Coordinates of C-alpha atoms in Angstrom, one line a residue:
M9 CA 126.8 65.0 127.9
E10 CA 123.2 65.3 126.7
Q11 CA 123.2 67.1 122.9
F12 CA 121.7 70.0 123.4
V13 CA 118.8 70.8 121.2
V14 CA 118.3 74.0 119.9
S15 CA 115.2 76.0 120.8
A16 CA 113.8 76.4 116.3
R17 CA 114.0 72.6 116.5
K18 CA 112.5 72.0 120.3
Y19 CA 109.4 73.7 120.0
R20 CA 108.8 73.5 116.3
P21 CA 105.0 73.5 116.1
Q22 CA 103.2 69.9 115.5
T23 CA 99.9 71.4 114.6
F24 CA 98.4 74.3 113.1
K25 CA 97.2 76.3 116.3
D26 CA 100.7 76.3 117.1
V27 CA 102.0 78.2 114.1
V28 CA 102.8 81.3 115.1
G29 CA 101.4 85.1 113.2
Q30 CA 99.9 82.7 110.8
Q31 CA 96.3 82.3 111.4
A32 CA 95.2 83.2 107.6
I33 CA 96.9 80.8 105.9
T34 CA 96.5 77.9 108.5
S35 CA 92.7 78.5 109.0
T36 CA 92.5 78.3 105.4
L37 CA 94.3 75.3 104.9
L38 CA 92.4 73.7 107.4
N39 CA 89.1 74.9 105.7
A40 CA 90.5 73.4 102.7
I41 CA 90.9 69.9 104.0
E42 CA 87.5 69.6 106.2
T43 CA 85.8 70.7 102.6
N44 CA 87.8 68.5 100.3
H45 CA 89.0 71.7 98.1
L46 CA 92.6 71.3 98.2
A47 CA 94.8 71.8 95.4
S48 CA 97.2 69.6 94.3
A49 CA 100.1 71.9 93.8
L50 CA 100.5 75.0 96.6
L51 CA 103.2 77.4 96.5
F52 CA 103.9 78.7 100.2
T53 CA 106.0 81.8 99.5
G54 CA 107.5 84.5 101.9
P55 CA 110.6 85.6 104.1
R56 CA 113.0 83.2 106.2
G57 CA 111.8 81.5 109.5
V58 CA 108.1 82.5 109.7
G59 CA 107.0 78.7 109.2
K60 CA 106.9 77.7 105.6
T61 CA 108.4 74.1 106.2
T62 CA 106.8 74.0 109.1
C63 CA 103.1 73.9 108.1
A64 CA 103.9 72.0 104.7
R65 CA 104.5 69.6 107.1
I66 CA 101.8 69.9 109.2
L67 CA 99.8 70.0 105.9
A68 CA 101.6 66.4 104.9
R69 CA 100.5 64.9 108.1
K70 CA 96.6 66.5 108.7
I71 CA 95.9 65.0 105.2
N72 CA 96.3 61.7 106.0
Q73 CA 95.0 61.3 109.3
P74 CA 91.8 60.4 108.5
G75 CA 91.2 56.8 109.1
Y76 CA 94.4 56.4 112.0
D77 CA 93.8 56.4 115.0
D78 CA 97.1 56.7 116.3
P79 CA 97.9 60.5 116.6
N80 CA 101.5 60.3 117.0
E81 CA 101.8 58.6 113.2
D82 CA 103.3 61.2 111.2
F83 CA 103.8 59.1 108.2
A84 CA 107.3 59.8 107.2
F85 CA 107.0 57.4 104.1
N86 CA 104.6 60.0 102.7
V87 CA 106.5 62.8 102.9
F88 CA 109.3 63.6 100.5
E89 CA 111.2 66.7 101.4
L90 CA 113.8 67.6 98.0
D91 CA 116.3 70.5 98.4
A92 CA 116.1 72.3 95.3
A93 CA 119.5 74.1 95.6
S94 CA 121.3 71.1 95.6
N95 CA 118.9 69.1 93.5
N96 CA 118.3 71.7 90.5
S97 CA 118.9 69.4 87.5
V98 CA 116.8 68.1 84.7
D99 CA 117.5 64.6 85.8
D100 CA 117.1 65.4 89.5
I101 CA 113.1 66.4 88.2
R102 CA 113.1 63.1 86.0
N103 CA 113.6 61.1 89.5
L104 CA 111.1 63.0 91.0
I105 CA 108.7 62.3 88.4
D106 CA 109.4 58.8 88.0
Q107 CA 109.0 58.5 92.0
V108 CA 105.1 60.2 91.5
R109 CA 103.8 57.5 89.8
I110 CA 104.3 55.3 92.4
P111 CA 100.8 55.4 95.3
P112 CA 101.2 55.4 98.9
Q113 CA 101.7 52.1 100.6
T114 CA 100.0 54.0 104.0
G115 CA 97.6 56.8 103.7
Q116 CA 95.9 58.4 101.2
Y117 CA 98.4 60.9 99.8
K118 CA 102.0 61.3 98.8
V119 CA 103.5 64.6 99.6
Y120 CA 106.5 66.1 97.9
I121 CA 108.0 69.4 99.7
I122 CA 110.4 70.9 97.5
D123 CA 112.1 73.9 99.2
E124 CA 114.3 76.8 97.7
V125 CA 112.0 76.3 94.6
H126 CA 113.6 79.2 93.3
M127 CA 116.8 77.3 92.3
L128 CA 115.8 75.3 89.5
S129 CA 117.2 75.5 86.6
S130 CA 115.1 77.0 83.6
A131 CA 115.1 73.3 81.8
A132 CA 113.8 71.8 85.8
F133 CA 111.4 74.0 86.0
N134 CA 110.2 73.0 82.0
A135 CA 110.5 69.8 82.6
F136 CA 108.3 69.9 86.0
L137 CA 105.6 71.5 84.1
K138 CA 103.2 68.6 83.0
T139 CA 103.4 66.8 86.2
L140 CA 102.9 70.0 88.5
E141 CA 99.7 70.5 86.3
E142 CA 98.2 66.8 86.1
P143 CA 99.2 65.1 88.9
P144 CA 98.0 61.4 89.9
K145 CA 95.8 61.8 92.4
H146 CA 97.4 60.6 95.5
A147 CA 100.0 63.5 94.7
I148 CA 100.3 66.7 96.0
F149 CA 102.9 68.9 95.4
I150 CA 104.1 71.9 98.0
L151 CA 106.5 74.3 96.7
A152 CA 108.4 76.2 99.0
T153 CA 110.2 79.6 98.4
T154 CA 112.1 83.1 99.9
E155 CA 111.9 84.6 96.4
K156 CA 108.4 84.2 94.3
H157 CA 109.7 86.5 91.4
K158 CA 112.4 83.9 90.5
I159 CA 110.0 81.5 89.5
I160 CA 108.8 81.2 85.6
P161 CA 104.9 82.3 85.0
T162 CA 104.4 79.0 84.0
I163 CA 104.7 77.6 87.6
L164 CA 103.4 80.3 89.0
S165 CA 100.0 80.2 87.5
R166 CA 99.9 76.1 88.1
C167 CA 99.7 76.5 92.0
Q168 CA 97.9 77.8 94.9
I169 CA 99.9 81.0 96.3
F170 CA 100.1 81.5 100.1
D171 CA 101.8 84.5 101.0
F172 CA 103.3 84.3 104.2
K173 CA 103.4 87.3 106.2
R174 CA 106.5 88.4 108.9
I175 CA 106.3 87.5 112.4
T176 CA 104.7 90.4 114.5
V177 CA 106.8 91.8 117.4
K178 CA 104.0 91.4 119.7
D179 CA 103.6 87.6 118.3
A180 CA 106.8 86.6 118.5
K181 CA 107.3 88.3 122.2
E182 CA 104.7 86.3 123.3
H183 CA 106.1 83.0 121.8
L184 CA 109.3 83.8 123.7
A185 CA 107.4 84.1 127.1
E186 CA 105.7 80.9 126.2
V187 CA 109.4 79.3 125.5
A188 CA 111.1 81.5 128.4
A189 CA 108.3 79.7 131.0
S190 CA 109.0 76.4 130.1
Q191 CA 112.3 76.5 130.3
G192 CA 112.2 78.4 133.6
V193 CA 114.0 81.6 132.5
L194 CA 113.1 84.4 134.5
F195 CA 112.6 88.0 131.7
E196 CA 112.1 91.3 131.9
D197 CA 109.6 92.2 129.2
D198 CA 111.4 95.1 127.5
A199 CA 114.1 92.4 127.4
L200 CA 112.2 89.9 125.0
H201 CA 110.8 92.7 123.2
I202 CA 114.6 94.0 122.5
I203 CA 115.1 90.6 120.7
A204 CA 111.6 90.5 119.1
Q205 CA 112.8 93.1 117.5
K206 CA 115.9 92.0 116.4
A207 CA 114.2 89.2 115.2
D208 CA 113.1 91.3 112.0
G209 CA 109.8 89.0 111.8
A210 CA 111.7 85.6 112.0
M211 CA 110.3 83.4 114.7
R212 CA 113.5 81.3 113.6
D213 CA 115.8 84.3 114.0
A214 CA 114.5 84.9 117.6
L215 CA 114.5 81.2 119.0
S216 CA 118.0 81.8 118.1
I217 CA 119.1 84.7 119.3
F218 CA 117.1 83.7 122.4
D219 CA 119.4 80.6 123.1
R220 CA 122.6 82.9 122.3
V221 CA 121.1 85.4 125.0
V222 CA 120.2 82.7 127.7
S223 CA 123.8 81.3 127.1
Y224 CA 125.1 84.3 128.2
C225 CA 123.3 86.3 131.2
G226 CA 121.8 82.3 132.5
T227 CA 118.1 82.1 133.9
N228 CA 117.7 85.8 134.5
L229 CA 117.1 87.6 131.2
T230 CA 117.2 91.7 131.9
R231 CA 117.1 94.3 129.2
Q232 CA 120.8 95.4 130.2
A233 CA 122.4 91.9 129.2
V234 CA 120.3 91.3 125.9
T235 CA 121.2 95.1 124.8
E236 CA 124.9 94.1 125.7
N237 CA 125.3 90.6 124.3
L238 CA 123.6 92.0 121.0
N239 CA 125.2 95.2 120.9
V240 CA 122.2 97.3 119.8
L241 CA 121.3 100.7 121.1
D242 CA 118.3 100.5 123.3
Y243 CA 115.5 103.2 123.8
E244 CA 117.2 104.8 127.0
T245 CA 119.9 105.8 124.5
Y246 CA 117.7 107.7 122.2
V247 CA 116.0 109.0 125.0
S248 CA 118.9 110.8 126.8
I249 CA 119.8 112.4 123.3
T250 CA 116.6 113.3 122.9
D251 CA 117.0 115.1 126.3
L252 CA 120.2 117.1 125.0
I253 CA 118.7 117.8 122.3
L254 CA 115.9 119.7 123.4
E255 CA 118.6 121.3 126.2
N256 CA 120.3 122.4 122.9
N257 CA 123.1 120.7 124.3
I258 CA 125.5 120.8 120.9
P259 CA 128.7 120.1 122.7
Q260 CA 127.4 117.6 125.3
I261 CA 125.3 115.7 122.7
L262 CA 128.7 115.6 120.3
V263 CA 130.6 113.8 123.1
S264 CA 127.3 111.2 123.7
Y265 CA 127.8 110.5 120.2
N266 CA 131.5 109.9 120.3
D267 CA 131.0 107.2 123.2
I268 CA 128.5 105.6 120.8
L269 CA 130.8 105.1 118.0
S270 CA 133.2 103.8 119.9
K271 CA 131.4 101.3 121.2
G272 CA 131.6 99.7 118.2
F273 CA 128.3 101.3 116.9
D274 CA 127.4 102.1 113.4
G275 CA 126.6 105.6 112.4
H276 CA 123.9 104.7 110.1
H277 CA 122.4 102.2 112.5
F278 CA 122.5 105.2 115.2
I279 CA 120.6 107.8 112.8
A280 CA 118.0 105.6 111.4
G281 CA 117.3 104.3 115.4
L282 CA 117.1 108.1 116.1
A283 CA 114.6 108.5 112.8
S284 CA 112.7 105.9 114.0
H285 CA 112.6 107.2 118.1
F286 CA 111.1 110.4 117.1
R287 CA 108.4 108.9 115.0
D288 CA 107.8 106.7 117.9
L289 CA 107.6 109.9 120.3
L290 CA 105.2 111.1 117.8
V291 CA 102.6 108.4 117.8
S292 CA 102.6 108.2 121.5
K293 CA 101.5 112.0 121.6
N294 CA 98.1 111.2 120.8
P295 CA 96.0 108.0 122.5
S296 CA 94.6 106.8 119.0
T297 CA 97.6 106.1 117.8
L298 CA 99.4 104.5 120.9
S299 CA 99.0 101.4 119.5
L300 CA 101.2 101.8 116.8
L301 CA 103.9 102.2 119.3
E302 CA 105.8 99.0 119.9
A303 CA 107.8 98.9 123.1
G304 CA 107.4 97.5 126.4
E305 CA 105.6 98.3 129.6
Q306 CA 108.8 100.2 130.6
A307 CA 109.9 102.2 127.2
Q308 CA 105.9 103.1 126.9
K309 CA 106.1 104.9 130.0
L310 CA 109.3 106.6 129.1
Y311 CA 108.5 107.5 125.9
G312 CA 105.3 109.1 127.2
E313 CA 107.2 111.3 129.5
Q314 CA 109.3 112.2 126.9
A315 CA 106.7 113.0 124.1
Q316 CA 105.1 115.7 127.0
K317 CA 108.5 117.4 126.4
C318 CA 108.2 117.9 122.7
S319 CA 105.9 119.8 120.6
T320 CA 104.5 118.2 117.2
D321 CA 106.4 120.9 114.9
F322 CA 109.3 119.8 116.5
L323 CA 108.8 116.3 116.4
L324 CA 108.1 116.5 112.4
K325 CA 111.1 118.8 112.0
S326 CA 113.5 116.0 113.7
I327 CA 111.9 113.5 111.5
E328 CA 112.7 115.3 108.5
I329 CA 116.3 116.2 109.7
A330 CA 117.0 112.5 110.5
N331 CA 115.5 110.5 107.4
D332 CA 117.4 113.1 105.3
C333 CA 120.5 112.4 107.0
D334 CA 119.9 108.4 106.6
L335 CA 119.1 108.9 102.7
K336 CA 122.7 110.4 102.3
F337 CA 124.8 108.6 104.6
K338 CA 125.6 105.8 102.1
V339 CA 127.1 108.7 99.4
S340 CA 128.6 111.0 101.7
Q341 CA 132.4 111.3 102.0
N342 CA 132.6 112.3 105.5
Q343 CA 129.9 110.3 107.0
R344 CA 131.0 111.2 110.9
L345 CA 130.9 114.7 110.1
L346 CA 127.0 114.7 108.2
V347 CA 125.4 112.7 111.6
E348 CA 127.3 115.4 113.3
L349 CA 126.0 118.2 111.6
A350 CA 122.5 116.5 111.6
L351 CA 122.3 116.5 115.4
M352 CA 123.5 120.0 115.7
Q353 CA 120.7 120.6 113.3
L354 CA 118.1 119.1 116.0
C355 CA 119.6 120.8 118.7
S356 CA 119.0 124.3 117.2
I357 CA 115.5 123.9 116.1
N358 CA 113.9 125.5 119.2
F359 CA 117.1 127.5 119.5
D360 CA 116.2 131.3 120.3
G361 CA 119.3 133.2 119.3
E362 CA 120.1 136.4 119.3
K363 CA 117.4 138.6 117.1
K364 CA 119.7 140.4 114.8
N365 CA 118.3 144.1 113.7
D366 CA 117.3 144.5 110.3
F367 CA 119.6 146.7 108.1
I368 CA 118.5 148.6 105.1
I369 CA 121.5 148.5 102.8
P370 CA 122.0 151.0 99.8
P371 CA 123.5 150.6 97.1
T372 CA 127.4 149.7 96.8
Y373 CA 128.2 151.4 93.7
Y374 CA 127.9 154.3 91.8
R375 CA 129.0 155.6 88.7
R376 CA 129.5 158.7 89.9
S377 CA 131.8 159.7 92.9
D378 CA 129.0 162.1 94.8
Y379 CA 127.0 159.3 95.2
S380 CA 128.4 158.1 99.0
I381 CA 127.5 155.2 100.4
V382 CA 124.8 156.5 103.4
E383 CA 124.8 155.0 106.9
A384 CA 121.3 152.8 107.4
P385 CA 118.9 155.0 108.8
S386 CA 117.7 152.1 110.9
L387 CA 120.3 152.1 112.8
K388 CA 120.4 156.2 113.6
K389 CA 117.2 156.0 114.7
Q390 CA 118.2 153.2 117.3
E391 CA 121.0 155.6 118.5
E392 CA 118.9 158.4 118.6
S393 CA 115.4 156.8 120.4
Q394 CA 118.2 155.4 122.7
K395 CA 119.6 158.6 124.0
V396 CA 116.0 159.7 124.2
E397 CA 115.5 156.7 126.5
E398 CA 118.6 156.9 128.4
T399 CA 117.8 161.3 129.1
S400 CA 114.3 160.1 130.1
E401 CA 115.9 157.5 133.2
K402 CA 117.8 160.4 134.2
V403 CA 115.1 162.2 134.4
E404 CA 113.1 159.9 136.6
V405 CA 116.0 159.2 138.9
V406 CA 116.7 162.7 139.5
N407 CA 113.0 163.2 140.3
Q408 CA 112.9 160.4 142.8
E409 CA 116.1 162.0 144.4
I410 CA 115.6 165.7 144.7
E411 CA 111.6 166.4 144.2
V412 CA 110.5 168.2 147.1
D413 CA 107.0 167.8 148.3
V414 CA 105.6 171.2 148.3
E415 CA 103.0 170.6 151.4
S416 CA 105.4 169.3 153.6
A417 CA 108.7 171.5 152.7
P418 CA 109.2 175.4 154.1
I419 CA 108.1 178.2 152.7
E420 CA 112.0 179.3 152.1
N421 CA 113.4 176.0 150.7
E422 CA 110.3 176.9 147.6
P423 CA 112.2 177.1 144.5
I424 CA 111.6 180.3 142.9
V425 CA 109.8 179.7 139.7
T426 CA 108.7 183.3 137.6
Q427 CA 105.3 183.2 135.9
S428 CA 106.7 182.7 132.2
Q429 CA 108.7 179.6 133.2
E430 CA 105.6 178.2 134.8
S431 CA 103.7 178.9 131.9
A432 CA 106.3 177.4 129.6
I433 CA 106.4 174.4 131.3
Q434 CA 101.9 174.0 131.2
N435 CA 102.0 174.2 128.1
S436 CA 105.3 171.9 127.3
T437 CA 103.8 168.4 125.6
P438 CA 105.7 165.3 126.7
V439 CA 107.0 163.4 124.2
S440 CA 105.0 159.7 124.0
G441 CA 106.5 157.0 126.1
Q442 CA 108.6 159.3 128.2
A443 CA 107.9 159.6 131.9
N444 CA 106.2 162.9 133.0
V445 CA 108.3 165.4 135.2
S446 CA 107.8 167.2 137.6
A447 CA 107.2 171.2 137.6
L448 CA 108.5 172.1 141.0
S449 CA 111.7 170.6 140.6
L450 CA 114.7 172.9 139.2
A451 CA 116.8 169.7 138.1
S452 CA 113.6 168.5 136.8
I453 CA 113.3 171.7 134.3
R454 CA 116.7 171.4 133.4
A455 CA 116.8 167.9 132.6
K456 CA 113.9 168.8 130.5
K457 CA 115.3 171.4 128.4
E458 CA 118.6 168.5 128.0
M459 CA 115.8 166.1 126.3
Q460 CA 113.8 168.9 123.9
E461 CA 117.6 169.8 122.9
A462 CA 118.3 166.5 122.3
Q463 CA 115.2 165.9 120.2
K464 CA 115.8 168.7 118.2
G465 CA 119.0 167.3 117.0
M466 CA 117.5 164.2 115.6
V467 CA 118.1 164.4 111.9
K468 CA 116.5 162.0 109.7
E469 CA 118.4 161.1 107.2
E470 CA 117.3 159.3 104.0
V471 CA 118.6 157.5 101.1
H472 CA 119.0 158.7 97.9
F473 CA 119.1 156.2 94.6
P474 CA 120.4 157.4 91.7
T475 CA 118.2 158.4 88.3
E476 CA 121.3 158.4 85.8
A477 CA 120.3 158.9 82.2
F478 CA 120.7 155.5 79.9
T479 CA 121.2 155.0 76.3
E480 CA 119.0 151.9 74.7
T481 CA 122.3 150.7 73.2
E482 CA 123.4 150.4 76.8
M483 CA 120.2 148.6 77.7
L484 CA 120.6 146.3 75.6
D485 CA 123.9 145.6 76.3
Y486 CA 123.3 144.7 79.8
W487 CA 120.2 142.7 79.1
F488 CA 122.1 140.1 77.1
K489 CA 125.1 140.1 79.4
Y490 CA 122.0 139.0 81.6
A491 CA 120.9 136.2 79.4
Q492 CA 124.3 134.5 79.0
R493 CA 124.7 134.7 82.7
L494 CA 121.8 132.9 83.1
T495 CA 123.0 130.5 80.1
D496 CA 126.6 130.0 81.7
K497 CA 124.3 129.1 85.1
G498 CA 122.9 126.3 83.0
Y499 CA 119.2 128.4 82.9
M500 CA 118.6 127.2 79.2
I501 CA 114.9 128.3 79.5
M502 CA 114.6 131.6 81.1
A503 CA 118.1 132.5 78.9
S504 CA 116.3 131.9 75.7
L505 CA 112.8 134.0 76.6
L506 CA 115.6 137.0 77.5
R507 CA 116.5 136.6 73.4
I508 CA 112.8 136.0 72.1
S509 CA 112.3 139.4 70.9
D510 CA 114.6 142.7 71.4
P511 CA 113.7 145.0 74.7
K512 CA 112.4 148.4 73.5
L513 CA 113.1 151.6 75.8
E514 CA 110.4 154.2 76.6
G515 CA 111.8 156.9 78.9
S516 CA 112.7 154.8 81.7
K517 CA 110.2 152.0 81.0
I518 CA 111.1 148.5 79.3
I519 CA 108.9 147.5 77.3
Y520 CA 109.6 143.2 76.1
E521 CA 106.7 141.6 74.2
L522 CA 106.5 137.8 74.3
P523 CA 104.0 135.0 72.0
N524 CA 102.0 134.0 74.8
E525 CA 100.6 134.1 78.4
G526 CA 102.9 130.7 79.2
S527 CA 106.0 132.3 78.6
K528 CA 104.7 135.8 80.0
I529 CA 104.7 133.8 83.6
D530 CA 108.2 132.2 83.3
F531 CA 109.4 135.8 82.9
D532 CA 107.6 137.0 86.2
K533 CA 109.9 135.0 87.8
E534 CA 113.2 136.0 86.5
K535 CA 111.9 139.5 86.6
P536 CA 112.2 141.0 89.7
D537 CA 116.3 139.4 89.6
L538 CA 116.8 141.2 86.1
L539 CA 115.2 144.3 87.4
G540 CA 117.8 144.8 90.3
Y541 CA 120.2 143.7 87.7
L542 CA 119.7 146.7 85.3
R543 CA 119.1 149.0 88.2
G544 CA 122.3 148.5 89.5
H545 CA 124.5 148.0 86.2
L546 CA 122.5 151.6 84.8
H547 CA 122.5 153.4 88.0
N548 CA 118.5 153.8 87.4
H549 CA 116.3 152.9 90.0
E550 CA 113.3 154.2 88.2
L551 CA 113.8 152.1 85.4
A552 CA 110.4 149.6 85.4
I553 CA 109.8 146.6 82.7
E554 CA 106.4 146.2 81.2
V555 CA 105.7 142.8 79.5
V556 CA 103.0 142.7 76.6
V557 CA 101.9 140.1 74.9
N558 CA 101.8 139.5 71.3
E559 CA 101.1 136.6 69.6
S560 CA 102.7 137.4 66.1
V561 CA 106.3 137.7 67.7
K562 CA 108.9 135.2 66.7
S563 CA 112.0 134.4 68.1
K564 CA 114.9 135.4 66.0
I565 CA 117.9 132.8 65.7
A566 CA 120.7 133.6 64.4
F567 CA 122.0 130.6 62.3
T568 CA 124.8 131.9 60.1
A569 CA 128.0 134.2 60.6
Q570 CA 126.0 137.1 58.4
D571 CA 122.8 136.2 60.8
K572 CA 125.1 136.9 63.7
Y573 CA 126.4 140.4 62.7
N574 CA 123.4 141.9 61.5
R575 CA 121.9 141.0 65.0
L576 CA 125.1 142.7 66.5
N577 CA 124.6 145.6 64.4
E578 CA 121.4 145.7 65.5
I579 CA 121.9 146.2 69.0
N580 CA 125.6 148.5 68.2
P581 CA 125.4 150.6 64.9
H582 CA 129.1 151.6 65.2
L583 CA 129.8 148.3 64.5
E584 CA 129.7 148.9 60.7
E585 CA 131.7 152.0 60.9
L586 CA 134.3 149.5 62.7
R587 CA 134.3 147.2 59.7
R588 CA 134.3 149.6 57.0
A589 CA 137.3 151.7 58.8
F590 CA 139.5 149.0 59.5
D591 CA 138.3 147.0 55.9
L592 CA 136.9 144.3 57.9
D593 CA 135.6 140.8 56.8
L594 CA 133.2 138.3 58.1

C-alpha cells in the first residue's frame, strides 16, 4: 500500500505566489531580493500554521537561484534548520557559530532557519548576539516563533521583524476548494466554510481537518457530515433557537438546550456561539455591513430572512444578555442554570405580559391607632367606573330591544310622558363617554335614573398623611440612626456627610449645613431616601430638608471617650442627669 501524504505536506507552497493570506509579507521579501535590500537577520512571528517556516524555506531557495538554470534545485546543502526546542543550550549555539564561518559550496548564501527560537535559554541568546549582529556576508539567519514576547529585546533589535497574520476564513475556504478539486472531492460551500472557521486562522489545521472529514464521508463533502464529524453547532441550530426566542416559547427552548447538552456540546461554546449569531444577524440588517458576515451562500440567505424578523433593539439587547452570560460562565457554580436563565431572559425581551395597575400605597405604620390604612383611591375609581360602564351597556341593550319608533307605532301604544318628565329629560346632561339614551322609552328613563343614582353614590376617598409633632431630639436620634444604617451597609462616604454637622429644626423644616458645593451634590443624591425615612419614623409628612453651604463648617469628630460623651450629651441632655443620679463615671 502506498504511503499516504497528508495534505499539509503534499500541498505545501513552493513559491511565494502559492502562500495563502500573506501577500504583504511575500511582496516585501520579493522586493527585498530584487533590490538587494535583504537583511542578514529576519524574525518571522505569528500564530501556528500561517506559513512562517514555509516562507523561510522559499526564501532560502529564492536567494540562491540567480545564476542557476535548474528550477528544481533546492540547495539543500545551503539550508540548515535548527529546532531550538531541543537544541537550546550554549553548546548548541557555539556549534552553530562554528558552522557559520564556512562559506557555501554552491550558491551565494547559507541560510540558517531556527524554529521555535523563543525556547533558547538566556545564556544561549547572549552567546548568539554577536554573530547575529555581524554575521559573515554569506550567512542569513531566519528566526521563527509563535511567542515573540519571550525573546529578549537585544535579539529583537538585531532582527527585521515580519508579523504573520491569521488566515481569513475566505482565503482558507478558497484554498480548500482548490485542494478538493485537485483530489476529485465534491463539496458544499457551507461545508468548507465550517472547516475554515474551525481551523481558527491556521491553514495547516484547515488541511488536517479536511483530510479527517474526507476520510469520514468519502468524496462527497456535505455540511451535515462535517458538523457530525467535527461535533460543532452549525448555524441551523442557532436559527431554530432564535425562532423560539422570537416566539417567546420558553418551555421548548429549554428542551432544545437540553438536547444540545445531551449531544455532548459545552454550554459555554453554545452561549458564545449564540452571541456571535446575534451579531451576524445585526450585520445582516444593513447592506453596508453585510461584508462583515463570514458565512456560506445558504447561510447568508437564512441570516437575511431571520434578520428581517428581528428589530435592532432586540438584537442589541440579546447580544448584551448573551455576552453577559458568557462572561459569568466560568465563575458560576451552576453553569447550566446560568445559561437557562439567559435563554429565558432572551425569550422575555419582546414578551408583552399583563399590564398591572399602579396602586397608591399609603403609609403602613403610624404611632396613633386612629390612623388606618385607606384603600387605594385608584382602585375605587376603577370599580366605580366599571359599574358606570356596565350600566351604560345595559341602557344600550334595552334601547335596542324595546325602543319604539314613534312614527310607525300605533297611537294607543305610545307611552304617556308628563310635561314635567319631558322637561326633566330634556334638561338632563349625559355623562361624557356614555351612550345617549332615548327619551321615548320608559325602560330608558328607568335605566337612566339608575345610572344617575350610581353616579351620586360615587364618593372620592382621599388619603390623609399624618402630621404629628416631634422634638429636635427625636429628629437627631433618627438622623444618626440612618447614618449608622449607611455605615453598616458600607456606604462610608454618605454616612460621613450626615455626621459633618448637627441638623437644626425650624418648625417642620430641617436646616443642614455642609462645607462646600461638592458635598451638597453628594448629599442631594441621598436626600430623598433620608427624607422618606424621617417622615415615616417621625410620622410627619410635612417634613422638609434644606441644605445650606457654609464653608466655615468643620466636621465634629469624637476621638476620646469624653468627646464621645459630650457629643451624646448634646443630642440628649437627659444623659447628664442619668449619670448624676446613678453616680456613673466614664
